[in-house]
mmCIF file of C-alpha atoms in Angstrom:
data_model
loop_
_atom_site.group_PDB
_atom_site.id
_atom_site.type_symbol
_atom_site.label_atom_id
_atom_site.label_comp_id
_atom_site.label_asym_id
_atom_site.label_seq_id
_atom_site.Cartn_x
_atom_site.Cartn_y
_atom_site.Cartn_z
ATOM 1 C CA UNK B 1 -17.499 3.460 -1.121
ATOM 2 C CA UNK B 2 -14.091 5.043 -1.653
ATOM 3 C CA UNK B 3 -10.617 4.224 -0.042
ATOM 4 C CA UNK B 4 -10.461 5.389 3.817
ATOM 5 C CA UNK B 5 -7.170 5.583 5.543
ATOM 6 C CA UNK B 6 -7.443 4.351 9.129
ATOM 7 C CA UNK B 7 -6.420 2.571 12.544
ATOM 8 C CA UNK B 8 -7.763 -1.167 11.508
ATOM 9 C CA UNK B 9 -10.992 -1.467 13.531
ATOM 10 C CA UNK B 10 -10.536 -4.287 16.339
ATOM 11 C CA UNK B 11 -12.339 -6.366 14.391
ATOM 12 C CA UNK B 12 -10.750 -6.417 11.213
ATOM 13 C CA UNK B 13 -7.309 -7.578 13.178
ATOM 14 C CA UNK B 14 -8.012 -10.859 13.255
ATOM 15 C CA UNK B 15 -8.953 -10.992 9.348
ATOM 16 C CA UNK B 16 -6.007 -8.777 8.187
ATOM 17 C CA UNK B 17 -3.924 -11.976 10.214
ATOM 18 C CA UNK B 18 -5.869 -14.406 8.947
ATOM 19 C CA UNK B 19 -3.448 -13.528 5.094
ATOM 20 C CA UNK B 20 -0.386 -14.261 6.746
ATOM 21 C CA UNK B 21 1.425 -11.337 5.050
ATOM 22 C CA UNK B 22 4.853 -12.403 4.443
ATOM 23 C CA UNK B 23 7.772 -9.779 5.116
ATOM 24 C CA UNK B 24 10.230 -10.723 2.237
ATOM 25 C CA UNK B 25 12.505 -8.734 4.148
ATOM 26 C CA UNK B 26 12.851 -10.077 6.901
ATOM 27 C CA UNK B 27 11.598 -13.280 5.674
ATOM 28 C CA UNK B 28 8.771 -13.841 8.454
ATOM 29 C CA UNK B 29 5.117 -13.201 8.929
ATOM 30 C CA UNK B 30 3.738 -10.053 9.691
ATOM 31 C CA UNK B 31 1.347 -9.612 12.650
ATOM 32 C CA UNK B 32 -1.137 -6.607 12.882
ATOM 33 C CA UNK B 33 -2.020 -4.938 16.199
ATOM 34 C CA UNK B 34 -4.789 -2.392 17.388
ATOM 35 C CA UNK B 35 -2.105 0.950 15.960
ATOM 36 C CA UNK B 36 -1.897 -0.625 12.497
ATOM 37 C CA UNK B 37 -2.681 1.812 9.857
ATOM 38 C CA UNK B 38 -4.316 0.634 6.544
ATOM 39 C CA UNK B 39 -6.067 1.555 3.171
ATOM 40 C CA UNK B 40 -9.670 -0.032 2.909
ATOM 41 C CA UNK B 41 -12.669 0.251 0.744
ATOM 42 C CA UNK B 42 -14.448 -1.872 3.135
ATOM 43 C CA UNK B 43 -17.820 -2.535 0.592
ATOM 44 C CA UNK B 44 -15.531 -4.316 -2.556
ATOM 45 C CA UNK B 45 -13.515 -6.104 0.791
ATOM 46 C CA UNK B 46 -10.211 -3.934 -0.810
ATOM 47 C CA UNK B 47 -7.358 -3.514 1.786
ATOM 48 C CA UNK B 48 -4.107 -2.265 1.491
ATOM 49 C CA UNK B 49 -1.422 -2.293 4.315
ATOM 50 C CA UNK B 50 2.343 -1.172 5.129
ATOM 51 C CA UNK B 51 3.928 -4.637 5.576
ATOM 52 C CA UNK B 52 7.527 -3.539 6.242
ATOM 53 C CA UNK B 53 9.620 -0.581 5.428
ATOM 54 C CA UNK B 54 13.645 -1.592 5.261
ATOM 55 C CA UNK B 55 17.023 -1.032 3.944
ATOM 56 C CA UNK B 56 16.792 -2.991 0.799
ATOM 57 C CA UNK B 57 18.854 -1.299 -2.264
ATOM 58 C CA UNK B 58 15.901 -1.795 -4.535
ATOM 59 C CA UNK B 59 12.612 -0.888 -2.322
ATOM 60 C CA UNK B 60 12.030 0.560 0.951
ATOM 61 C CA UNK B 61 8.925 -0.360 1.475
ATOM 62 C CA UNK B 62 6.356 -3.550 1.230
ATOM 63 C CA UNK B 63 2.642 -3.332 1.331
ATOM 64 C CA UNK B 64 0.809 -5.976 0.581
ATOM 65 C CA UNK B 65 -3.415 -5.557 -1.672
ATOM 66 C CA UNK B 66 -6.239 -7.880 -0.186
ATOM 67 C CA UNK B 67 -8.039 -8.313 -3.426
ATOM 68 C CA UNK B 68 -10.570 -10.409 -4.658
ATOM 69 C CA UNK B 69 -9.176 -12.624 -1.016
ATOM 70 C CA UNK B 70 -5.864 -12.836 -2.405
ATOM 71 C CA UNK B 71 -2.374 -10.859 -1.470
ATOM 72 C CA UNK B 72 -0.657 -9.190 -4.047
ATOM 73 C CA UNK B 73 2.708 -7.786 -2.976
ATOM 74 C CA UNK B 74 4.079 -4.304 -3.911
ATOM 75 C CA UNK B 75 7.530 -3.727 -3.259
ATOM 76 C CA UNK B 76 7.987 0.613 -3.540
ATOM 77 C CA UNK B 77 10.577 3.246 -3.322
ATOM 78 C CA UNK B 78 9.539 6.205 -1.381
ATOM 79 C CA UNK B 79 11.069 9.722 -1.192
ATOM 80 C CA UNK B 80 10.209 13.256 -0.865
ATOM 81 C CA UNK B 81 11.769 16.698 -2.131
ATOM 82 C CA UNK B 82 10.144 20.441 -1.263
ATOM 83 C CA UNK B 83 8.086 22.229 -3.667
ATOM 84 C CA UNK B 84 9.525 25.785 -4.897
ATOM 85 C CA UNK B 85 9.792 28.285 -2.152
ATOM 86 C CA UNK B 86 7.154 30.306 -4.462
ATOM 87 C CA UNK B 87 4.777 27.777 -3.386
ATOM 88 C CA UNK B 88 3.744 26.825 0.171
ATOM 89 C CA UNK B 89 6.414 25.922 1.999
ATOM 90 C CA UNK B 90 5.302 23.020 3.603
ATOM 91 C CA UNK B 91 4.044 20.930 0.321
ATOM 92 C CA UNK B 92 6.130 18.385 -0.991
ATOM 93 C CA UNK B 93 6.376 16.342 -3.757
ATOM 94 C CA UNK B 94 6.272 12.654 -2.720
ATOM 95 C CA UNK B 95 7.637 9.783 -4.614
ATOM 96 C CA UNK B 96 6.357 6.079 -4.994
ATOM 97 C CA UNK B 97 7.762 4.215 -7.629
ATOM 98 C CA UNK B 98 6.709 1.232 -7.521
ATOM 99 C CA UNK B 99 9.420 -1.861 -8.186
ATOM 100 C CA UNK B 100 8.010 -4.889 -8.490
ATOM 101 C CA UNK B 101 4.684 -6.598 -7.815
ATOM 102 C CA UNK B 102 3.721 -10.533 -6.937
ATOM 103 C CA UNK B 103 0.663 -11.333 -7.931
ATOM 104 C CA UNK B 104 -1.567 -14.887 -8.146
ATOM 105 C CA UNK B 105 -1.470 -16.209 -11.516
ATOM 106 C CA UNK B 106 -5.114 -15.567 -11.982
ATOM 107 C CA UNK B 107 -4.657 -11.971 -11.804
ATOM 108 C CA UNK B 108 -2.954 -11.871 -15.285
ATOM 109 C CA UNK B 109 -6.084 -11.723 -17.397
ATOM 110 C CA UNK B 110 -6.811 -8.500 -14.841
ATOM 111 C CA UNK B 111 -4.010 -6.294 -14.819
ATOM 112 C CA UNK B 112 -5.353 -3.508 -15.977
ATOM 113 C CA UNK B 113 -8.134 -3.601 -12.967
ATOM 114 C CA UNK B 114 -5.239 -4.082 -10.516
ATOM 115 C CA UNK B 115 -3.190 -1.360 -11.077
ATOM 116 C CA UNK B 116 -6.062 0.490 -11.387
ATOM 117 C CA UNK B 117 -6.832 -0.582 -7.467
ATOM 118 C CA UNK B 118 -3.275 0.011 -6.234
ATOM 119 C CA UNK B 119 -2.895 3.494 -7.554
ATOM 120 C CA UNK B 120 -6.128 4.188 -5.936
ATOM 121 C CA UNK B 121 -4.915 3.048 -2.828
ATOM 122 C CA UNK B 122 -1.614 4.831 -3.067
ATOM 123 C CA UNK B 123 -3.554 7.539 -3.760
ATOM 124 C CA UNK B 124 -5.640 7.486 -0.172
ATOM 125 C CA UNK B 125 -2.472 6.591 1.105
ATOM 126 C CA UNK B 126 -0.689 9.633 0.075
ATOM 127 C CA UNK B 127 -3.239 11.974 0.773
ATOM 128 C CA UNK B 128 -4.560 11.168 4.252
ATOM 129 C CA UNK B 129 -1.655 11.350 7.329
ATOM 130 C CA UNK B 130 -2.726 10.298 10.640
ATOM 131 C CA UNK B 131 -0.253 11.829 13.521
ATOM 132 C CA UNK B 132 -1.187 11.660 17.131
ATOM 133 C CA UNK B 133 -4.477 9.885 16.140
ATOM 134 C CA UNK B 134 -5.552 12.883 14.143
ATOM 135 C CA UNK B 135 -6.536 11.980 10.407
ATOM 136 C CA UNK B 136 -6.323 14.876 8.197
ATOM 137 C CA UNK B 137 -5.273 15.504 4.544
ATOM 138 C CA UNK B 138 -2.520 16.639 3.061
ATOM 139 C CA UNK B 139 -2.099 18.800 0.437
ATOM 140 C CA UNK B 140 1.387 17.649 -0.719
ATOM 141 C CA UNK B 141 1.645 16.209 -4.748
ATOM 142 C CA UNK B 142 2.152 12.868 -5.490
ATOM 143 C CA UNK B 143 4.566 11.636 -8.631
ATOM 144 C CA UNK B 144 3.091 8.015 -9.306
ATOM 145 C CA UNK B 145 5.336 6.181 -12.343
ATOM 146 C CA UNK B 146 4.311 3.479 -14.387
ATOM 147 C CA UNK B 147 4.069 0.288 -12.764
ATOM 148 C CA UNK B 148 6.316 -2.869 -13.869
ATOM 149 C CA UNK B 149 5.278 -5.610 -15.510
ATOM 150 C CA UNK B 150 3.925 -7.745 -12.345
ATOM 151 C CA UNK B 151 5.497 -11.304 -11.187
ATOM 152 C CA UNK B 152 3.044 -13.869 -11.381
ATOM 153 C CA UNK B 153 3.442 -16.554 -8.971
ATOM 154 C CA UNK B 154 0.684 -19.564 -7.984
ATOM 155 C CA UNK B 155 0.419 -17.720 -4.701
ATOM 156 C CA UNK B 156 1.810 -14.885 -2.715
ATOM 157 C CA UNK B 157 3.445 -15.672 0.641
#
């Protein structure tokens, strides 16, 4: 099974809480409700989810990787600039740059296999929108740099 973007099914709500995702942010735990939009690839128990988006001078935005039953946080700046005119209007190319990951010590010997996973899910996040409760695809491009060399950390608030 591939990466399918989503409302988190009712009962996946009280599992996606049960990891405590920390907002380093805001510096408190994040709770997830019945409009909460994730990244899963439910059969290898893979989830990826928006934990905060803010006004930090070196990310805008915090999602946090269920992998392997262990959070790995990926701190990301976002931004978006319009295609030639000679092209269709309404595609953009979208930005995530990703500026610094916390991962669990054990993840080390693995790295390659990680980033593999969160480009993926970058990847099904860029390319699926949901508005009004309407999934649908978008045809916009996506610029995905290198990743840093990850944090590792005995565990990930």
């Amino acid at each position: 099974m591939a990466f399918v973007k989503e409302y988190v099914p009712k009962e996946y709500i009280q599992l996606l809480n049960s990891f405590e995702m920390y907002d380093y942010d805001f510096q408190k735990t994040y709770t997830f409700g019945t409009k909460t939009i994730w990244v899963a690839d439910k059969e290898r128990e893979i989830y990826f989810t928006r934990v905060s988006w803010s006004a930090s001078l070196d990310h805008d935005k915090q999602f946090d990787l269920i992998w392997q039953g262990k959070k790995v946080a990926i701190f990301m700046k976002t931004g978006i600039s319009k295609l030639s005119l000679t092209d269709n209007s309404g595609h953009y190319k979208r930005l995530y740059k990703v500026e610094h990951i916390l991962a669990p010590k054990e993840f080390e010997a693995q790295q390659d296999e990680m980033f593999e996973i969160i480009k993926e899910a970058i990847t099904a996040e860029h390319y699926t929108d949901i508005i009004q409760d309407v999934a649908y695809k978008t045809n916009d491009e996506i610029i995905l740099p290198e990743f840093p060399v990850p944090k590792y950390v005995e565990a990930v608030k």
